[in-house]
PDB file of C-alpha atoms and ligand atoms in Angstrom:
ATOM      1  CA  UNK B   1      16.501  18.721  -0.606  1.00 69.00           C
ATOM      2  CA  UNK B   2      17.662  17.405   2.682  1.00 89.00           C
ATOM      3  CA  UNK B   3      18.792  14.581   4.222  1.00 96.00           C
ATOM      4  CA  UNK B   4      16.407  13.312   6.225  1.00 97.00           C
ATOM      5  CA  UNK B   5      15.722  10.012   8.623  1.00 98.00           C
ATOM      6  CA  UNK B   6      12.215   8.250   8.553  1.00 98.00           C
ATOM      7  CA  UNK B   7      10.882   5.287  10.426  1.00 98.00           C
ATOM      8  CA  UNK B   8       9.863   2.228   8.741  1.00 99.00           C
ATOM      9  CA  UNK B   9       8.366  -0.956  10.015  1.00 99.00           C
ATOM     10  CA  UNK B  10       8.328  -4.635   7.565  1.00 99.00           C
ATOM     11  CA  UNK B  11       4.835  -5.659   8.905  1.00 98.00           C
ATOM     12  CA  UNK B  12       3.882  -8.829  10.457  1.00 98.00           C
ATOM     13  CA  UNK B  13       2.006 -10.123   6.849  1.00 98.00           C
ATOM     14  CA  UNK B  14       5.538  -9.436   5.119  1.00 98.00           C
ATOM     15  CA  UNK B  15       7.545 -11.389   7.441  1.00 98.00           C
ATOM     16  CA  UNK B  16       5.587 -14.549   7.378  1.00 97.00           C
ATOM     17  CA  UNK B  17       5.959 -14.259   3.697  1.00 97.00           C
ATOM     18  CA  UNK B  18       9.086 -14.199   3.846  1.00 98.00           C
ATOM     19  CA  UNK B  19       9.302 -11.385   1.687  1.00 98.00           C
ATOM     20  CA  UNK B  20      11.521  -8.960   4.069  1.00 98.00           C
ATOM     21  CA  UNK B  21      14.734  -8.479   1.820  1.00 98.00           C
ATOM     22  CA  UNK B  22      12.834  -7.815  -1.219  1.00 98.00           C
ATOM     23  CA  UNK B  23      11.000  -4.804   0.340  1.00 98.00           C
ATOM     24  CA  UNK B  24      14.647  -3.608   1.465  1.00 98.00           C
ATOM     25  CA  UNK B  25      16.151  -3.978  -2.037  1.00 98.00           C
ATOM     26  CA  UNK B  26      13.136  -1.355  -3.025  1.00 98.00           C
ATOM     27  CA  UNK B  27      14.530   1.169  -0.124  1.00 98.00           C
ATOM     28  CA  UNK B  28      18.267   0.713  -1.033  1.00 98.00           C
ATOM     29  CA  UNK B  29      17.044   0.931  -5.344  1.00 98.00           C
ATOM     30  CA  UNK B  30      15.760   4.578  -3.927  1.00 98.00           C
ATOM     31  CA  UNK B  31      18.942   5.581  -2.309  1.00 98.00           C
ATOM     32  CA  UNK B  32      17.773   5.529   1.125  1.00 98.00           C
ATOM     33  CA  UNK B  33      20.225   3.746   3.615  1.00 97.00           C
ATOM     34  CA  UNK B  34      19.171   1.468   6.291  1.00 97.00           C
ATOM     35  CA  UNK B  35      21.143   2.940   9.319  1.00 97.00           C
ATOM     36  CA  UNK B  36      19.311   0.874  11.897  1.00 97.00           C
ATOM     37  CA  UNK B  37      17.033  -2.913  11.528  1.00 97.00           C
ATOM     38  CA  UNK B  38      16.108  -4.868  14.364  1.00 97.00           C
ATOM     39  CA  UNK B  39      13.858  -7.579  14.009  1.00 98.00           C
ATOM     40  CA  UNK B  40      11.472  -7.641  17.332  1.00 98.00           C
ATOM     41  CA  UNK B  41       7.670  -9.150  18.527  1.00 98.00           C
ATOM     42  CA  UNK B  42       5.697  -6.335  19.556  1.00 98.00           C
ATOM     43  CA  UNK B  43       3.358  -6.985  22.636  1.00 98.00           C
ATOM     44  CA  UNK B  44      -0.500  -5.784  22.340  1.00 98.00           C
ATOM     45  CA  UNK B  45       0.121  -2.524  24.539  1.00 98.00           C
ATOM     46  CA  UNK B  46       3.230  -1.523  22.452  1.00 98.00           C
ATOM     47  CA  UNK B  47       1.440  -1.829  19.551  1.00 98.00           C
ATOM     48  CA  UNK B  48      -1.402   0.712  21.043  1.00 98.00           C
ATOM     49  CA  UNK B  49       1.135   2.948  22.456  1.00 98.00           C
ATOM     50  CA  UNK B  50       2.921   3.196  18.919  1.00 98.00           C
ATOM     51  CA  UNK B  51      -0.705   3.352  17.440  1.00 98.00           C
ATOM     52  CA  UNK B  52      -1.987   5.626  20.082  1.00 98.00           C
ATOM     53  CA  UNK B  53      -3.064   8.383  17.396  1.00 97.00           C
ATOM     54  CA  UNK B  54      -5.574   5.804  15.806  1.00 98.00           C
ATOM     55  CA  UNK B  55      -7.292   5.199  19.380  1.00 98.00           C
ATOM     56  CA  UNK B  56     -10.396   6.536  17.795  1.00 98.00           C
ATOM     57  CA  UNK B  57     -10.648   4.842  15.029  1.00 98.00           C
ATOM     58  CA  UNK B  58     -12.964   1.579  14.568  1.00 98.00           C
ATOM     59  CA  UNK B  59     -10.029  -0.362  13.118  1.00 98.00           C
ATOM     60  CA  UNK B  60      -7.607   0.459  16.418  1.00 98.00           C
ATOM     61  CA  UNK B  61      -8.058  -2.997  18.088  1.00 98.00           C
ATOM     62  CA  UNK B  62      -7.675  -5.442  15.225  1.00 98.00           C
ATOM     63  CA  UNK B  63      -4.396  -2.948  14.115  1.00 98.00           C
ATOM     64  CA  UNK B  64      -3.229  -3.442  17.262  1.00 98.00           C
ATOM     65  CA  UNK B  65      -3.776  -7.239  17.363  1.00 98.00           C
ATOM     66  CA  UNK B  66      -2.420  -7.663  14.025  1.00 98.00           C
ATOM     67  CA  UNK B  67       0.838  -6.049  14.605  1.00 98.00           C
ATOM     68  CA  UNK B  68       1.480  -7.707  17.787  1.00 98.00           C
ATOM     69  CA  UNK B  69       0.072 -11.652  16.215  1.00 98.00           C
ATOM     70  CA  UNK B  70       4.318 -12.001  14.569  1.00 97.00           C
ATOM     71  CA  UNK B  71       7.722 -10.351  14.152  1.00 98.00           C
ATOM     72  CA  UNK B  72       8.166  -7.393  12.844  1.00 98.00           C
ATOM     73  CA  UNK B  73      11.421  -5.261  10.799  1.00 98.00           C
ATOM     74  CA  UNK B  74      11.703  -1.898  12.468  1.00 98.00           C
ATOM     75  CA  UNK B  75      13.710  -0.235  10.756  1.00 98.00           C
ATOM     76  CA  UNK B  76      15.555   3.712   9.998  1.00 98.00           C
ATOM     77  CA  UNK B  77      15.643   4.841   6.693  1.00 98.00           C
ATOM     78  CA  UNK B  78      18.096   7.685   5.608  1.00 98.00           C
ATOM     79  CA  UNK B  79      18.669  10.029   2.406  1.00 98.00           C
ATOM     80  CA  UNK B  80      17.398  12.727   0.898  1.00 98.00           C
ATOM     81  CA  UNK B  81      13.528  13.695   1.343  1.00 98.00           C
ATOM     82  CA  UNK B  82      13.216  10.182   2.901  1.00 98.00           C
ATOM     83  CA  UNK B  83      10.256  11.047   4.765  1.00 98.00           C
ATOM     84  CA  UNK B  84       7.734  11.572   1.583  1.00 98.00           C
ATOM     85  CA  UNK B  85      10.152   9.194  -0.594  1.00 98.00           C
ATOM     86  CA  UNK B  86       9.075   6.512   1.925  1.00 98.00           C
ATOM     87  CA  UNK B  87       5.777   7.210   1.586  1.00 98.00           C
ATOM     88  CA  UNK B  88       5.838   7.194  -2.198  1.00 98.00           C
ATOM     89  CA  UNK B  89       7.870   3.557  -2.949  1.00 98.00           C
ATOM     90  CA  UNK B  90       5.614   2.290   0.010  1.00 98.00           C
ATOM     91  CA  UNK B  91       1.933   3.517  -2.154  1.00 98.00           C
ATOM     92  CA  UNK B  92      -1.337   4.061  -0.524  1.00 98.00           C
ATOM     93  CA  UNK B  93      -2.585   2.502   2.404  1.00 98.00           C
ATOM     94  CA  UNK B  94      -4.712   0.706   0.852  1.00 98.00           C
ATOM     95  CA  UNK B  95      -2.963  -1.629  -1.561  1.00 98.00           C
ATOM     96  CA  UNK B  96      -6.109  -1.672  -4.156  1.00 98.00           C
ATOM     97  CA  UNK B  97      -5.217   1.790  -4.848  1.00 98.00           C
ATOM     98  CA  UNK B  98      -1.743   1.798  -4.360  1.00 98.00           C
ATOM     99  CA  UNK B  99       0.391   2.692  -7.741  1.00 98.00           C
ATOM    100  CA  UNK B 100       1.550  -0.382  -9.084  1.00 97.00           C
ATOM    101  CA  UNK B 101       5.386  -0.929  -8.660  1.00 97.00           C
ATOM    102  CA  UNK B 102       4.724   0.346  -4.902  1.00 98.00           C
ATOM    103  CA  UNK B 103       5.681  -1.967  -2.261  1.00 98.00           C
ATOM    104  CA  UNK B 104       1.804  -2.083  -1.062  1.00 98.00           C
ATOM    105  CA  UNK B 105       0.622  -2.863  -4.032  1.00 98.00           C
ATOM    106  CA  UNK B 106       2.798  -5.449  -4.776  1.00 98.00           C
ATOM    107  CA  UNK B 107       3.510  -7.189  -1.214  1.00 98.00           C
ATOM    108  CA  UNK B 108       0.241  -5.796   0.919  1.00 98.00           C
ATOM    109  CA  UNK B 109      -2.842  -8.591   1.126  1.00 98.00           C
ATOM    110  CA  UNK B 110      -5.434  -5.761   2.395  1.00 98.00           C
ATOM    111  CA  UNK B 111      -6.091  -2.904   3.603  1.00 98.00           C
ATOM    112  CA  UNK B 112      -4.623  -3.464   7.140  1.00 98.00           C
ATOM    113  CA  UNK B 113      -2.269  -5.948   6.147  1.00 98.00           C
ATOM    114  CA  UNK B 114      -0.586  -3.527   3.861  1.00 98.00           C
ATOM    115  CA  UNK B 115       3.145  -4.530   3.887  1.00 98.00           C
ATOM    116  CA  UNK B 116       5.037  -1.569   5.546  1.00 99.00           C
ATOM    117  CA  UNK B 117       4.404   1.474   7.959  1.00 99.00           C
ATOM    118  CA  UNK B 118       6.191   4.835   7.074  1.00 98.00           C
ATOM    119  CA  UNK B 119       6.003   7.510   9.033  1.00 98.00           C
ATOM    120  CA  UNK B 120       4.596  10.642   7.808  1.00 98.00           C
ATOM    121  CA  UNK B 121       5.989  13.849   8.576  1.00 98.00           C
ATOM    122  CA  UNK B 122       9.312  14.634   9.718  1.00 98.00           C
ATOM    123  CA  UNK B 123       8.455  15.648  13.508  1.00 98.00           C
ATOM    124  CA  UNK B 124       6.318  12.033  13.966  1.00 98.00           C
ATOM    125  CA  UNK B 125       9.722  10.482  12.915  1.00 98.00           C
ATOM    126  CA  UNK B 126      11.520  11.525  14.907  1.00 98.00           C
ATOM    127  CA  UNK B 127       9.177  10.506  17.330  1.00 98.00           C
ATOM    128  CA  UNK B 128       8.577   7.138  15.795  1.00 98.00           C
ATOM    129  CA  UNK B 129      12.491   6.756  15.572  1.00 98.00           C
ATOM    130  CA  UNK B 130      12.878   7.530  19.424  1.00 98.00           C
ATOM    131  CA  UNK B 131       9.760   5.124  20.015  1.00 98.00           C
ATOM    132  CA  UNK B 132      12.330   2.098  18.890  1.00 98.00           C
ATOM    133  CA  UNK B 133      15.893   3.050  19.069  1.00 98.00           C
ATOM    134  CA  UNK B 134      18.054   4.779  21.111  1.00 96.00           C
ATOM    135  CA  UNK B 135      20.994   7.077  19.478  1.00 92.00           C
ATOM    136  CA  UNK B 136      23.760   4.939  19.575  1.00 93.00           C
ATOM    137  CA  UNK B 137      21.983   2.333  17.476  1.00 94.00           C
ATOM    138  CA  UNK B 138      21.701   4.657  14.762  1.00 91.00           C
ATOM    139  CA  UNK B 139      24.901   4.059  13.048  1.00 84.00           C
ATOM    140  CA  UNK B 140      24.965   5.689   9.771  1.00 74.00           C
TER     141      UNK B 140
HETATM  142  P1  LIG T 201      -0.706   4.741   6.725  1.00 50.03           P
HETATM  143  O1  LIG T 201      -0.054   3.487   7.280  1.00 50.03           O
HETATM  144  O2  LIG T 201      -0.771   4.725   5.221  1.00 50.03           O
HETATM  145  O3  LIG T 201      -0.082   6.013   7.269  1.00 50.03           O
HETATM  146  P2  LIG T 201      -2.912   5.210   8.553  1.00 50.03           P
HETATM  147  O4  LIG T 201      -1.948   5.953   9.413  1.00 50.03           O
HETATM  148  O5  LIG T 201      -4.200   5.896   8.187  1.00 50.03           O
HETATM  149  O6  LIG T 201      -2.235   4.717   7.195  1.00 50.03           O
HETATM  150  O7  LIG T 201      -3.320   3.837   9.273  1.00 50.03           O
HETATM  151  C1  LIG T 201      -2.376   3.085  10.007  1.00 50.03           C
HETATM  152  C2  LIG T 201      -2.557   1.631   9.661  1.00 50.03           C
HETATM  153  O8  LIG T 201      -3.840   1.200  10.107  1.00 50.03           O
HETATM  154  C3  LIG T 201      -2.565   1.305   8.166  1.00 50.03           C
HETATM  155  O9  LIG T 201      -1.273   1.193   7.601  1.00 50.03           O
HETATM  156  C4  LIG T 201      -3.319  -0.014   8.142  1.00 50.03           C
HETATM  157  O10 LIG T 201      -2.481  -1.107   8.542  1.00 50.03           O
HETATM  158  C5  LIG T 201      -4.374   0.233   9.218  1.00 50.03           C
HETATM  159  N1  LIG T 201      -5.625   0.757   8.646  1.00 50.03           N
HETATM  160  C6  LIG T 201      -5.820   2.016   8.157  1.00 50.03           C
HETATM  161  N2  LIG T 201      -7.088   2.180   7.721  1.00 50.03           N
HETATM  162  C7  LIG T 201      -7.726   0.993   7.951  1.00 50.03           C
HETATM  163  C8  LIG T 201      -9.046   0.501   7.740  1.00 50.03           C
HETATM  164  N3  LIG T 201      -9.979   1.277   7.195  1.00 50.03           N
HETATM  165  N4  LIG T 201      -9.314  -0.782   8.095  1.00 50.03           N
HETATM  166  C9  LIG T 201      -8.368  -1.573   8.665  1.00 50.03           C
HETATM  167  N5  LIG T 201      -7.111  -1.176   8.902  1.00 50.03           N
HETATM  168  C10 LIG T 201      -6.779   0.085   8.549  1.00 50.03           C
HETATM  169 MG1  LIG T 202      -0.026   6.728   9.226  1.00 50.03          MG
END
């Protein structure tokens, strides 16, 4: 295994519950380190740029409403396999189906207000990483 860095985002529905630390304490319980955290408001047309892949989709505008409508955590994650580690504490995207003791499934309210984003391979992390941060605010 390697050590790898993912991007993570504490969704607007999390942070007006208040529920931001408790979602961390998950990541840090897993080993991965949280080498960079800002806490920012994301305008409309950041939130499509960031979602740009889901342009298609019928769900793209309200997404894109929704994470721009409150704060949100962004957030680097760091440790071994952290890519599909993230994507396994965080559950399915829809929390209904998530595994319970997943963060979705115990923080997410729906479908699209599901709690956390996670990026999903290591290449669109990288990406994601570079979408938010530049390199000397990931400190390690
Ligand atoms: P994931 O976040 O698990 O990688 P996707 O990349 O497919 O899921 O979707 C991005 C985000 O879009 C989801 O986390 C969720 O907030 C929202 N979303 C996905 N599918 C739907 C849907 N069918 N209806 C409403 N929102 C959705
Ligand atoms: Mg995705």
């Amino acid at each position: 295994m390697s050590a790898q860095r993912t991007l993570s985002i504490i969704k607007p529905d999390a942070t007006a519950r208040n529920v931001t630390g408790s979602i961390n304490a998950r990541f840090e319980q897993a080993e991965l380190r949280i080498i960079a955290q800002k806490k920012i408001q994301l305008t409309k047309a950041q939130a499509e740029k960031f979602y740009e892949v889901h342009s298609d989709k019928a769900f793209y505008d309200s997404l894109c409403e929704y994470m721009s409508s409150a704060p949100v955590v962004v957030q680097v994650l760091y440790g071994d396999n952290a890519v599909a580690k993230n994507r396994e504490i965080m559950g399915a995207t829809n929390p209904a189906n998530a595994e319970i003791g997943t963060i979705r499934r115990d923080f997410g309210q729906s479908i699209e207000h599901n709690a956390v984003h996670g990026s999903d391979c290591v290449e669109n992390a990288e990406i994601e990483i570079a979408f938010f941060f530049s390199g000397l605010e990931l400190v390690g």
